[in-house]
XYZ file of C-alpha atoms in Angstrom:
768
model
C -30.720 15.015 4.442
C -33.359 16.028 1.929
C -33.120 15.680 -1.815
C -33.332 19.466 -2.047
C -30.287 19.992 0.144
C -28.358 17.146 -1.436
C -25.878 14.809 0.180
C -23.421 16.613 2.441
C -19.846 15.655 1.717
C -16.448 17.187 0.964
C -14.358 17.989 -2.082
C -12.323 15.231 -3.711
C -9.107 17.233 -3.940
C -6.867 18.975 -1.384
C -6.629 18.741 2.391
C -8.736 21.861 2.917
C -11.638 19.443 2.303
C -14.124 22.158 1.423
C -17.723 21.403 2.311
C -20.075 20.720 -0.596
C -23.405 19.098 -1.367
C -24.121 16.664 -4.188
C -27.559 16.324 -5.751
C -28.800 14.210 -8.670
C -28.598 16.116 -11.947
C -29.927 13.691 -14.564
C -31.107 10.175 -15.376
C -29.224 7.223 -13.996
C -26.768 5.056 -15.889
C -27.824 1.397 -15.491
C -25.364 -0.774 -13.642
C -25.145 -4.407 -12.511
C -27.913 -5.638 -10.267
C -30.161 -2.717 -11.184
C -27.855 -0.067 -9.702
C -28.275 3.401 -11.163
C -25.143 5.541 -11.348
C -26.670 9.012 -11.129
C -24.880 12.108 -12.444
C -24.543 14.640 -9.635
C -24.274 18.413 -9.431
C -21.954 20.190 -7.001
C -23.052 23.011 -4.725
C -20.808 24.654 -2.115
C -21.923 24.690 1.504
C -20.928 26.668 4.516
C -18.067 24.846 6.225
C -15.370 26.476 8.375
C -12.510 25.881 5.954
C -14.210 27.260 2.828
C -17.247 29.235 4.098
C -19.252 28.499 1.007
C -16.431 28.945 -1.488
C -14.976 26.459 -3.957
C -12.090 26.634 -6.405
C -12.300 25.704 -10.088
C -11.346 22.114 -9.291
C -14.061 21.823 -6.662
C -16.773 23.269 -8.893
C -15.935 20.763 -11.647
C -15.146 17.775 -9.418
C -18.239 15.784 -10.410
C -17.078 15.687 -14.031
C -14.453 13.067 -13.189
C -17.197 10.704 -11.975
C -18.308 10.345 -15.585
C -14.945 10.548 -17.340
C -15.127 9.073 -20.813
C -12.369 6.585 -20.058
C -13.594 5.680 -16.585
C -12.489 2.184 -15.571
C -15.589 0.028 -15.107
C -14.329 -3.547 -15.381
C -11.164 -5.390 -14.335
C -8.444 -5.545 -16.988
C -5.832 -8.282 -17.358
C -2.827 -8.188 -19.680
C -2.944 -11.098 -22.064
C -0.295 -13.062 -23.928
C -0.499 -10.476 -26.721
C 0.641 -7.794 -24.277
C -2.685 -5.953 -24.333
C -5.021 -5.197 -21.440
C -8.405 -6.860 -21.933
C -11.622 -6.982 -19.854
C -11.901 -9.732 -17.277
C -14.311 -10.895 -14.584
C -13.578 -10.029 -10.972
C -13.052 -13.689 -10.048
C -10.610 -14.203 -12.897
C -8.635 -11.056 -12.059
C -8.498 -11.652 -8.302
C -7.697 -15.351 -8.704
C -4.810 -14.373 -10.984
C -3.472 -11.784 -8.536
C -3.722 -14.199 -5.604
C -2.039 -17.032 -7.498
C 0.869 -14.904 -8.671
C 1.349 -13.262 -5.272
C 1.351 -16.676 -3.585
C 3.854 -18.037 -6.092
C 6.229 -15.089 -5.684
C 6.070 -15.278 -1.891
C 6.631 -19.038 -1.986
C 9.873 -18.399 -3.877
C 11.091 -15.162 -2.279
C 9.317 -14.950 1.067
C 6.838 -12.321 2.250
C 9.077 -9.477 1.081
C 8.668 -10.529 -2.528
C 5.518 -8.402 -2.638
C 5.232 -4.675 -1.864
C 2.339 -2.232 -1.443
C 2.183 1.451 -2.373
C -0.717 3.519 -1.018
C -2.055 7.027 -1.391
C -2.934 10.142 0.581
C -6.327 10.322 -1.113
C -7.637 7.071 0.398
C -10.216 7.383 3.156
C -9.082 6.621 6.693
C -10.897 3.302 6.475
C -9.168 2.247 3.238
C -5.744 3.446 4.409
C -6.188 1.443 7.611
C -7.365 -1.682 5.776
C -4.475 -1.448 3.294
C -1.879 -1.287 6.077
C -3.558 -4.150 7.895
C -3.667 -6.212 4.695
C 0.051 -5.684 4.064
C 0.991 -6.700 7.608
C -1.456 -9.544 8.317
C -2.197 -11.103 4.912
C 0.938 -10.427 2.902
C 3.069 -10.089 6.057
C 5.429 -7.919 4.059
C 7.420 -5.074 5.585
C 7.319 -3.276 2.233
C 4.543 -0.729 2.354
C 4.759 3.031 1.941
C 2.681 5.699 0.237
C 2.799 8.911 -1.746
C 2.453 10.962 1.427
C 6.201 10.370 1.721
C 6.398 12.876 -1.160
C 4.133 15.335 0.636
C 4.263 15.483 4.429
C 7.276 13.495 5.566
C 9.663 16.333 6.481
C 7.073 18.336 8.383
C 5.942 15.173 10.148
C 9.503 14.308 11.174
C 10.172 17.811 12.460
C 6.845 18.003 14.297
C 7.330 14.644 15.977
C 10.842 15.618 17.035
C 9.826 19.007 18.420
C 6.354 18.392 19.825
C 6.182 14.621 20.290
C 3.308 14.365 17.802
C 2.563 15.351 14.229
C -0.687 17.097 13.390
C -0.114 19.416 10.446
C -2.081 22.345 11.850
C -2.564 21.923 15.593
C -5.295 24.590 15.550
C -8.425 25.365 13.471
C -7.772 27.226 10.232
C -10.250 29.890 11.360
C -7.799 30.909 14.109
C -5.687 32.507 11.373
C -8.412 35.089 10.772
C -7.398 37.207 13.742
C -3.626 37.097 13.258
C -1.584 40.257 12.943
C 1.182 38.486 11.024
C 1.405 35.261 9.006
C 4.589 33.977 7.384
C 4.019 31.484 4.564
C 7.112 29.521 3.575
C 7.028 27.555 0.319
C 3.257 27.498 -0.102
C 1.238 28.912 -2.989
C -2.205 28.654 -1.384
C -3.804 31.084 -3.834
C -3.477 28.366 -6.489
C -3.316 25.129 -4.500
C -6.258 25.831 -2.139
C -7.853 29.175 -3.091
C -10.605 29.226 -0.403
C -7.790 29.299 2.179
C -6.871 32.837 1.100
C -9.818 34.347 2.984
C -8.141 33.288 6.236
C -5.182 35.567 5.408
C -7.362 38.675 5.236
C -6.645 39.864 8.772
C -2.897 39.657 8.373
C -3.089 41.372 4.967
C -5.137 44.203 6.440
C -2.470 44.661 9.116
C 0.321 44.646 6.523
C 1.577 41.425 8.091
C 1.471 38.789 5.333
C 4.967 37.560 4.506
C 5.400 35.089 1.633
C 8.784 33.386 1.260
C 9.098 32.007 -2.279
C 11.774 32.315 -4.987
C 8.934 32.801 -7.486
C 6.439 35.661 -7.534
C 3.479 33.327 -7.273
C -0.187 34.261 -7.026
C 0.192 34.033 -3.240
C 3.266 36.273 -3.246
C 1.251 38.879 -5.168
C -1.232 38.999 -2.273
C 1.387 41.021 -0.388
C 1.210 43.895 -2.898
C -1.773 45.824 -1.606
C -4.273 45.621 1.204
C -7.233 47.725 2.334
C -4.945 50.357 3.854
C -1.859 50.062 1.686
C 0.868 47.460 1.582
C -0.408 44.018 2.613
C 2.970 42.592 3.526
C 6.233 41.475 2.020
C 7.413 38.996 -0.598
C 10.777 37.519 0.366
C 12.479 36.020 -2.714
C 15.471 33.847 -1.726
C 17.810 31.892 -3.957
C 16.194 28.460 -4.489
C 17.203 25.993 -1.791
C 18.162 28.644 0.799
C 14.914 29.013 2.773
C 16.712 27.520 5.764
C 19.206 30.385 5.724
C 16.325 32.883 5.811
C 14.913 31.211 8.922
C 18.295 30.994 10.662
C 18.829 34.706 10.068
C 15.360 35.584 11.373
C 16.018 33.669 14.583
C 19.428 35.322 14.881
C 17.725 38.733 14.837
C 15.040 37.680 17.320
C 17.644 36.492 19.815
C 20.241 39.212 19.192
C 17.735 42.056 19.534
C 16.047 40.669 22.653
C 12.746 39.983 20.891
C 12.331 36.414 22.177
C 9.743 35.397 24.775
C 12.207 34.395 27.490
C 9.544 33.462 30.023
C 7.971 31.039 27.549
C 11.347 29.577 26.567
C 12.237 28.913 30.190
C 8.887 27.369 31.046
C 7.985 25.392 27.925
C 11.066 24.480 25.874
C 14.439 22.760 26.023
C 17.502 23.164 23.814
C 17.390 26.908 23.294
C 21.030 27.457 24.268
C 22.290 25.051 21.587
C 20.035 26.691 19.018
C 21.201 30.165 20.023
C 24.834 29.147 19.540
C 24.068 27.661 16.125
C 22.292 30.738 14.747
C 24.932 33.130 16.069
C 26.828 32.511 12.826
C 23.892 33.617 10.664
C 23.806 37.394 11.101
C 21.721 39.015 8.323
C 24.656 40.370 6.316
C 26.221 36.918 6.095
C 22.846 35.327 5.337
C 22.327 37.803 2.503
C 25.437 36.505 0.720
C 23.910 33.008 0.645
C 20.145 33.518 0.283
C 20.176 36.787 -1.637
C 17.621 38.468 0.654
C 18.789 41.938 1.769
C 19.850 42.103 5.407
C 17.457 44.998 6.030
C 14.574 42.902 4.726
C 15.460 40.018 7.036
C 15.496 42.367 10.026
C 12.162 43.842 8.952
C 10.495 40.424 8.843
C 11.901 39.384 12.231
C 10.668 42.601 13.860
C 7.272 42.328 12.157
C 6.839 38.822 13.614
C 8.012 39.910 17.045
C 5.659 42.891 17.104
C 2.741 40.563 16.338
C 3.673 38.099 19.087
C 1.481 38.058 22.203
C 4.472 38.459 24.517
C 5.053 41.902 23.003
C 1.389 42.909 22.976
C 0.658 41.807 19.419
C -2.542 40.281 18.108
C -0.924 36.956 17.191
C 1.463 35.479 14.648
C 1.760 32.218 12.702
C 4.465 30.484 10.701
C 3.131 28.065 8.075
C 5.240 25.778 5.896
C 4.427 23.998 2.640
C 6.046 21.702 0.121
C 8.273 24.431 -1.293
C 10.542 24.261 1.751
C 9.817 20.692 2.806
C 10.566 18.760 -0.413
C 14.291 19.092 0.084
C 17.252 17.127 1.374
C 17.206 19.625 4.250
C 13.417 19.731 4.525
C 13.294 18.438 8.096
C 15.969 20.936 9.102
C 14.053 23.787 7.449
C 10.802 22.939 9.212
C 12.749 22.545 12.453
C 14.142 26.059 11.979
C 10.614 27.400 11.446
C 9.495 25.650 14.641
C 12.505 27.014 16.540
C 11.570 30.534 15.440
C 7.940 30.046 16.462
C 9.021 28.703 19.854
C 11.479 31.545 20.432
C 8.613 33.993 19.922
C 6.342 32.020 22.277
C 3.756 31.256 19.595
C 3.160 27.498 19.801
C 0.472 26.218 22.163
C -0.979 29.702 22.562
C -4.440 30.428 21.177
C -4.246 32.911 18.319
C -0.642 32.066 17.383
C 1.409 29.060 16.369
C 3.251 26.964 13.825
C 1.478 24.784 11.253
C 2.167 22.710 8.171
C -0.253 22.924 5.249
C -1.055 19.317 4.355
C -1.463 18.868 0.601
C -3.376 15.703 -0.308
C -7.024 15.261 0.612
C -6.303 12.747 3.358
C -2.590 13.371 3.684
C -3.055 13.724 7.458
C -5.226 10.665 8.075
C -3.368 8.640 5.480
C -0.167 8.787 7.481
C -1.807 8.051 10.828
C -3.235 4.596 10.305
C -0.603 2.313 8.867
C 0.435 3.207 5.308
C 3.889 4.473 6.283
C 6.704 1.957 6.296
C 7.442 2.392 10.000
C 4.005 2.966 11.497
C 0.956 1.163 12.834
C -2.523 2.678 13.336
C -2.817 5.571 15.755
C 0.561 6.887 14.607
C 2.311 4.143 16.579
C 5.849 3.042 15.779
C 5.961 -0.456 14.318
C 9.143 -1.338 16.230
C 7.595 -0.472 19.621
C 6.746 -3.753 21.405
C 3.810 -2.207 23.280
C 2.373 -0.773 20.055
C 2.740 -4.123 18.287
C 1.018 -5.930 21.140
C -1.900 -3.493 21.209
C -2.552 -3.520 17.466
C -2.006 -7.267 17.156
C -4.613 -7.735 19.890
C -7.132 -5.722 17.920
C -6.301 -7.667 14.765
C -6.444 -11.032 16.506
C -2.925 -12.080 15.481
C 0.354 -12.892 17.213
C 2.498 -9.733 17.612
C 5.507 -11.747 16.436
C 3.765 -12.345 13.103
C 3.817 -8.637 12.273
C 6.752 -7.550 10.095
C 9.162 -4.828 11.132
C 9.832 -1.500 9.405
C 10.107 -1.510 5.626
C 11.575 0.964 3.150
C 10.384 4.539 2.600
C 8.920 5.360 -0.813
C 12.003 6.307 -2.849
C 14.075 3.417 -1.533
C 11.135 1.066 -2.058
C 10.699 2.132 -5.682
C 14.454 1.838 -6.280
C 14.433 -1.716 -4.895
C 11.704 -3.087 -7.163
C 12.819 -6.053 -9.264
C 16.382 -5.815 -7.992
C 18.183 -8.767 -6.361
C 16.463 -9.334 -3.024
C 13.840 -6.671 -3.755
C 10.087 -7.076 -4.272
C 9.029 -8.682 -7.563
C 5.383 -7.646 -7.251
C 3.786 -4.295 -6.402
C 0.177 -3.475 -5.506
C -0.633 0.220 -6.052
C -3.642 1.932 -4.467
C -4.492 5.602 -5.013
C -1.182 6.704 -6.517
C 0.194 7.447 -9.989
C 3.871 6.914 -9.215
C 5.010 7.047 -12.833
C 4.195 10.777 -12.872
C 4.406 11.764 -9.203
C 7.693 10.129 -8.172
C 11.072 11.806 -8.733
C 13.489 10.595 -11.421
C 10.510 9.205 -13.313
C 12.515 7.427 -16.019
C 14.159 5.243 -13.387
C 10.740 4.545 -11.828
C 9.443 3.404 -15.219
C 12.408 1.034 -15.557
C 11.704 -0.528 -12.183
C 7.940 -0.884 -12.781
C 8.497 -2.478 -16.189
C 10.931 -4.978 -14.644
C 8.382 -6.324 -12.127
C 6.888 -9.803 -12.441
C 3.513 -8.446 -11.322
C 2.119 -4.916 -11.173
C -1.453 -4.511 -9.905
C -3.048 -1.063 -9.921
C -6.360 -0.018 -8.368
C -7.582 3.183 -9.989
C -10.621 5.029 -11.324
C -9.112 5.973 -14.700
C -6.305 4.511 -16.835
C -3.492 6.539 -15.309
C 0.027 6.284 -16.674
C 0.873 3.771 -13.935
C -2.278 1.731 -14.606
C -1.378 1.469 -18.294
C 1.840 -0.342 -17.311
C 0.020 -2.825 -15.051
C -0.538 -6.541 -15.496
C -3.876 -6.248 -13.705
C -6.006 -3.100 -13.370
C -8.841 -3.103 -10.833
C -11.574 -0.421 -11.144
C -12.450 1.248 -7.849
C -15.024 3.676 -6.498
C -14.524 7.431 -6.329
C -15.266 9.907 -3.545
C -18.971 10.466 -4.343
C -19.554 6.726 -4.707
C -18.368 5.714 -1.251
C -18.715 6.460 2.444
C -15.971 6.922 4.980
C -13.964 9.555 6.781
C -11.137 11.912 5.921
C -8.874 13.944 8.207
C -8.219 17.419 6.870
C -5.247 19.722 7.285
C -6.412 20.815 10.765
C -6.765 17.273 12.138
C -10.551 17.596 11.829
C -12.152 14.195 11.155
C -14.949 14.614 8.625
C -17.496 12.403 6.903
C -17.427 11.488 3.242
C -20.892 10.343 2.136
C -22.091 8.339 -0.817
C -24.199 10.282 -3.308
C -24.364 7.920 -6.303
C -23.573 4.382 -7.385
C -20.328 3.545 -9.129
C -20.604 2.718 -12.831
C -20.148 -0.761 -14.225
C -18.206 -3.214 -12.075
C -16.200 -0.694 -10.017
C -15.760 -1.805 -6.405
C -14.402 -0.309 -3.193
C -10.878 -1.204 -2.095
C -12.463 -2.514 1.114
C -14.225 -5.193 -0.952
C -11.115 -5.894 -3.028
C -8.920 -6.330 0.051
C -11.517 -8.599 1.667
C -11.637 -10.761 -1.473
C -7.860 -10.989 -1.739
C -7.622 -11.773 1.982
C -10.114 -14.614 1.497
C -7.817 -16.073 -1.152
C -4.474 -15.385 0.535
C -4.986 -15.179 4.304
C -2.514 -17.236 6.337
C -3.666 -19.630 9.012
C -4.650 -17.920 12.229
C -6.083 -14.748 10.701
C -9.725 -14.342 11.778
C -12.200 -15.149 9.008
C -13.933 -11.784 9.387
C -10.689 -9.786 9.519
C -11.641 -7.543 6.589
C -15.169 -6.143 6.909
C -16.462 -4.105 3.969
C -18.805 -1.752 5.845
C -16.836 1.519 6.314
C -18.536 2.204 9.658
C -17.405 -1.175 10.996
C -13.887 -0.614 9.660
C -13.802 2.777 11.361
C -14.816 1.221 14.685
C -11.880 -1.151 14.385
C -9.545 1.676 13.372
C -10.687 3.679 16.392
C -9.964 0.778 18.688
C -6.544 0.171 17.123
C -5.681 3.861 17.572
C -6.686 3.968 21.258
C -3.872 5.282 23.417
C -1.716 6.237 20.426
C -0.628 9.757 19.485
C -3.476 9.952 16.926
C -6.260 8.622 19.130
C -9.638 8.297 17.360
C -11.176 5.943 19.924
C -13.881 8.418 20.984
C -15.149 8.778 17.421
C -17.521 6.805 15.223
C -19.487 7.455 12.060
C -22.593 7.921 14.172
C -20.934 10.481 16.433
C -19.484 12.413 13.516
C -22.896 12.470 11.838
C -24.586 13.632 15.040
C -22.049 16.407 15.507
C -22.658 17.699 11.990
C -26.445 17.396 12.352
C -26.160 19.610 15.429
C -24.218 22.199 13.366
C -21.100 21.367 15.323
C -17.679 22.575 14.254
C -16.352 19.060 13.675
C -14.278 16.822 15.906
C -10.488 16.888 16.026
C -8.102 14.177 17.120
C -6.911 13.289 19.666
C -10.395 12.317 20.786
C -10.009 9.392 23.182
C -12.797 7.281 24.604
C -12.707 7.166 28.395
C -12.150 4.301 28.794
C -12.090 2.473 25.437
C -14.167 -0.625 26.209
C -14.318 -3.775 24.082
C -17.627 -5.516 23.666
C -15.771 -8.693 22.685
C -12.444 -8.825 24.545
C -11.649 -12.274 23.182
C -11.699 -10.997 19.600
C -10.683 -7.433 20.423
C -12.089 -5.916 17.240
C -15.540 -4.744 18.260
C -16.413 -2.115 20.785
C -19.384 -0.684 22.542
C -20.592 2.754 21.455
C -17.711 5.069 22.399
C -17.930 7.467 25.289
C -18.990 10.774 23.746
C -17.788 12.967 26.579
C -14.435 13.937 25.062
C -14.912 17.069 22.935
C -11.928 16.444 20.692
C -8.878 18.703 20.573
C -9.183 21.687 18.234
C -6.075 23.305 19.728
C -3.134 21.221 20.830
C -0.314 22.008 23.254
C -2.191 24.658 25.264
C -1.011 23.066 28.518
C 1.888 20.818 27.534
C 3.599 19.206 24.573
C 3.366 15.478 23.853
C 6.950 14.859 24.967
C 8.029 12.933 28.076
C 8.686 16.150 30.017
C 5.935 18.211 28.399
C 8.436 20.638 26.854
C 8.961 21.374 23.172
C 12.387 20.359 21.938
C 14.409 22.973 20.073
C 17.012 21.346 17.816
C 20.021 23.101 16.286
C 20.196 22.788 12.474
C 22.428 24.256 9.782
C 22.370 24.910 6.051
C 23.978 22.518 3.566
C 22.352 23.520 0.279
C 20.699 21.479 -2.483
C 22.032 18.024 -3.313
C 22.168 18.941 -7.012
C 23.492 22.512 -7.068
C 24.151 24.661 -10.114
C 27.358 24.077 -12.065
C 28.881 24.793 -15.477
C 26.849 22.225 -17.423
C 23.638 22.943 -15.474
C 23.843 26.632 -14.548
C 20.190 27.258 -13.632
C 17.873 26.325 -10.781
C 14.780 24.291 -11.642
C 11.888 24.704 -9.203
C 8.590 22.834 -9.450
C 5.048 23.422 -8.275
C 1.360 23.410 -9.119
C -1.151 25.398 -11.128
C -4.667 26.358 -10.099
C -6.450 24.176 -12.643
C -4.652 20.870 -12.111
C -4.003 18.503 -9.217
C -1.133 16.139 -8.475
C -0.363 13.886 -11.475
C -3.364 15.281 -13.371
C -5.137 11.917 -13.562
C -8.369 13.629 -12.477
C -8.130 17.176 -13.777
C -6.879 16.333 -17.279
C -10.269 14.633 -17.702
C -12.204 17.831 -16.977
C -12.617 19.679 -20.291
C -13.027 23.102 -18.680
C -9.766 22.749 -16.751
C -7.838 21.099 -19.560
C -8.792 23.885 -21.946
C -7.331 26.496 -19.582
C -3.940 24.760 -19.180
C -3.683 22.027 -21.821
C 0.055 21.377 -21.802
C 3.185 21.544 -19.727
C 5.179 24.759 -19.786
C 8.319 26.301 -18.368
C 8.542 29.831 -16.964
C 11.688 31.804 -17.884
C 12.622 35.360 -17.072
C 12.832 37.415 -20.324
C 16.514 38.073 -19.666
C 17.163 34.342 -19.428
C 15.019 33.538 -22.462
C 16.984 36.035 -24.525
C 20.318 34.725 -23.279
C 19.608 31.038 -24.018
C 17.788 31.737 -27.276
C 14.334 30.465 -26.285
C 11.635 32.954 -27.356
C 8.324 33.302 -25.549
C 5.996 30.549 -26.810
C 8.795 28.425 -28.286
C 9.697 24.880 -27.278
C 12.476 24.574 -24.709
C 14.578 21.542 -23.905
C 15.527 21.087 -20.235
C 18.269 18.666 -19.219
C 19.439 17.489 -15.809
C 21.643 14.621 -14.663
C 18.549 12.370 -14.732
C 16.953 13.075 -18.077
C 15.363 15.504 -20.501
C 11.974 17.196 -20.829
C 10.414 19.500 -23.398
C 7.928 22.266 -22.636
C 6.575 25.508 -24.053
C 8.410 28.590 -22.788
C 6.464 31.315 -21.002
C 8.364 34.516 -20.400
C 7.568 36.166 -17.074
C 9.252 38.332 -14.479
C 7.644 36.157 -11.772
C 10.796 34.017 -11.733
C 14.351 35.013 -10.995
C 16.751 35.287 -13.971
C 18.710 32.323 -12.549
C 15.640 30.104 -12.133
C 13.058 28.274 -14.245
C 9.728 26.924 -13.020
C 7.757 23.892 -14.266
C 4.491 22.475 -12.901
C 4.411 18.721 -12.284
C 0.966 17.706 -13.565
C 2.065 16.167 -16.883
C 3.597 12.944 -18.163
C 5.538 12.201 -21.331
C 7.843 14.845 -22.776
C 6.472 17.486 -20.408
C 7.037 15.515 -17.223
C 9.203 17.601 -14.911
C 9.757 14.568 -12.689
C 11.939 13.099 -15.417
C 14.326 15.858 -14.330
C 13.980 15.924 -10.532
C 16.420 14.170 -8.230
C 15.487 11.325 -5.914
C 18.062 12.389 -3.315
C 16.273 12.322 0.042
C 16.254 14.070 3.384
C 18.295 11.925 5.809
C 15.655 12.160 8.537
C 12.345 11.999 6.674
C 13.334 10.300 3.385
C 11.461 13.065 1.560
C 12.841 13.473 -1.984
C 14.201 16.827 -3.152
C 11.513 17.671 -5.711
C 11.743 21.415 -5.359
C 15.212 22.322 -6.598
C 17.895 20.888 -8.854
C 20.387 22.086 -11.451
C 19.252 22.297 -15.076
C 20.328 23.540 -18.484
C 17.870 25.111 -20.938
C 18.185 25.391 -24.709
C 15.967 25.695 -27.784
C 14.285 22.477 -28.885
C 13.537 21.203 -32.366
C 12.177 17.740 -33.228
C 15.359 17.075 -35.218
C 17.239 17.100 -31.904
C 15.804 13.653 -31.178
C 18.023 12.069 -33.816
C 21.163 13.946 -32.783
C 23.081 11.763 -30.247
C 25.267 14.702 -29.354
C 22.200 16.448 -27.938
C 20.771 13.407 -26.192
C 19.962 13.040 -22.529
C 22.415 11.957 -19.848
C 20.674 8.605 -19.517
C 20.223 6.274 -22.434
C 16.589 5.662 -23.242
C 15.132 8.545 -21.258
C 14.088 10.353 -24.445
C 11.873 7.452 -25.499
C 8.621 9.387 -25.215
C 9.741 12.878 -26.229
C 8.159 12.484 -29.641
C 4.811 11.629 -28.045
C 4.129 14.987 -26.465
C 6.070 17.781 -28.159
C 4.407 21.201 -27.819
C 3.062 22.652 -31.027
């Protein structure tokens, strides 16, 4: 890599992981030991997912590296209640001493860990290993539970394995029809839109969304007329839409019967279950005209290869997955794709659009409460034996399954629950549902330790804050939404005393490790950690054993398309069988797996499982005191909790505050003019935001983005009811009331929130 071309890496934001180059753009900032933290400039590069394009967030991503409030030294809360600078030894000694004391009193489960979908594969792996071998706690989960859990549960159940998109994103280019359910890609990952061009040109783009989003507007016009169809169901009824579509496919003889007979099981049960959802009945529940439902079903069938079409895809996103029936909804989408013979056929299929940068890899290597590296189940004796062998520990010393994210957060500082929490790569105070309750639980902890790059809302509550490196300051790997394993490369030094989580975990392990754990159990070289990860994953559903940093670099140097898991070594050989954590250079003969399921599914009999599901509706449905639907989502300029993008002046200037979208008819009826402050109340709490009138939302629905804290935090309103299969919380729909807001309302108990104390910060962030 030359200085002129810059360092090849990938964007710090979403799972599209657009290719970019970073080059020095100014003088260095002196750091400890003579390190120079160089400002860098971003340039897009040609990579299959983005083809030289970047969104506004990508173009400005380097700004966050030099944020004015960047954390550069450890902080410890003193007796005066204030966070003050500390040395690394002082901070880590304090954390180790307090963790040891809590575990001595309460056992291993007195301490919990919460990870993030933005951590590299190496850091996610090391964090899971640290929780299980050093802390020996069962209590670890991560914010991917808020992102991918329902799609993962449905994919595992149907296909025997979960890879969000089991095909390259470029395969979408040739499709005749694409159905997007609950995904606003035009704002969440704009470079993805180019892959919809073929379907738009064929009039085959179908967007299912209760809101007329930027993606829904892509259906308005194409090169030769109408580009597709926007289907606008009642919030929380996407499952009904899918059940009706499958009803039509089966009733009208549009299914691929040869495929169903050869490659699936369970179709008869599914057929019986959807018999009750004829389009006219479905219309009474979901609000989509019966004729429109039939049109979509026929459009999909006409595009299916079995009927001579050019190919069709169904893609799901958070809009249908973040629901108490999220797993059922994704299952219904999979059932429809299977009935049409799309899955495991090149040029067609089902896929889930992973959200977070490493949402795919983050859930494969040990951050989830029930999983070990390689996507192995933690309660599987064979999986425990394999991973324990790699780690050099007794399998019986590994804890069992813990609690998924919502249950874990609820349990903090409760009788028998964890008294300490270590947070890595997550801002739970803004991103978790029912945020006021989360604040209560975090404030009740005996010890809260947060690793972050900026003082996020969660970090500001912590007892100890540890400054960590960002994407351009570290090396490692990420796994994007296609299951493509890519290289993140270091382009500049971190400022001040910021350190990698790999170093932090190694230092804490040195202070806390129980007897019997190998002394070198936590290497800090990402390439060495990846080698261990690859070995631990060998033979698992997500097998990385044929990969290494060197192989990934060589593939990119040869202008290769990237390597997709599963990519097993044949055979995976240990260079030190006694230790089991080093390996010889992996066999490079396996090409990786760009397209899964072409020959068989990863189930015992090789068939995809079709599972009958039915509609139940939202857990918090509209009623007299909350007569409107609240739906949540993202905006183009901001990302997740906003911890990064609120520190980019160009982005913050474009969308500086939270807002709520209301249809003009609704705004008139409730007395909230365009541009005025609106008060929103649910059974959990109250929020205040500026009203924006628009016909993009239904008259019975309001929309709020979730990138803000304080008064404008929509997650003070959302419910933490969860899907019974995936434990995914129902972020996307709940019942709400809307009324005009005036600051005087804060002192009027009659207009207070449903939970005492939840209005505590309303006066901190009231729109002007």
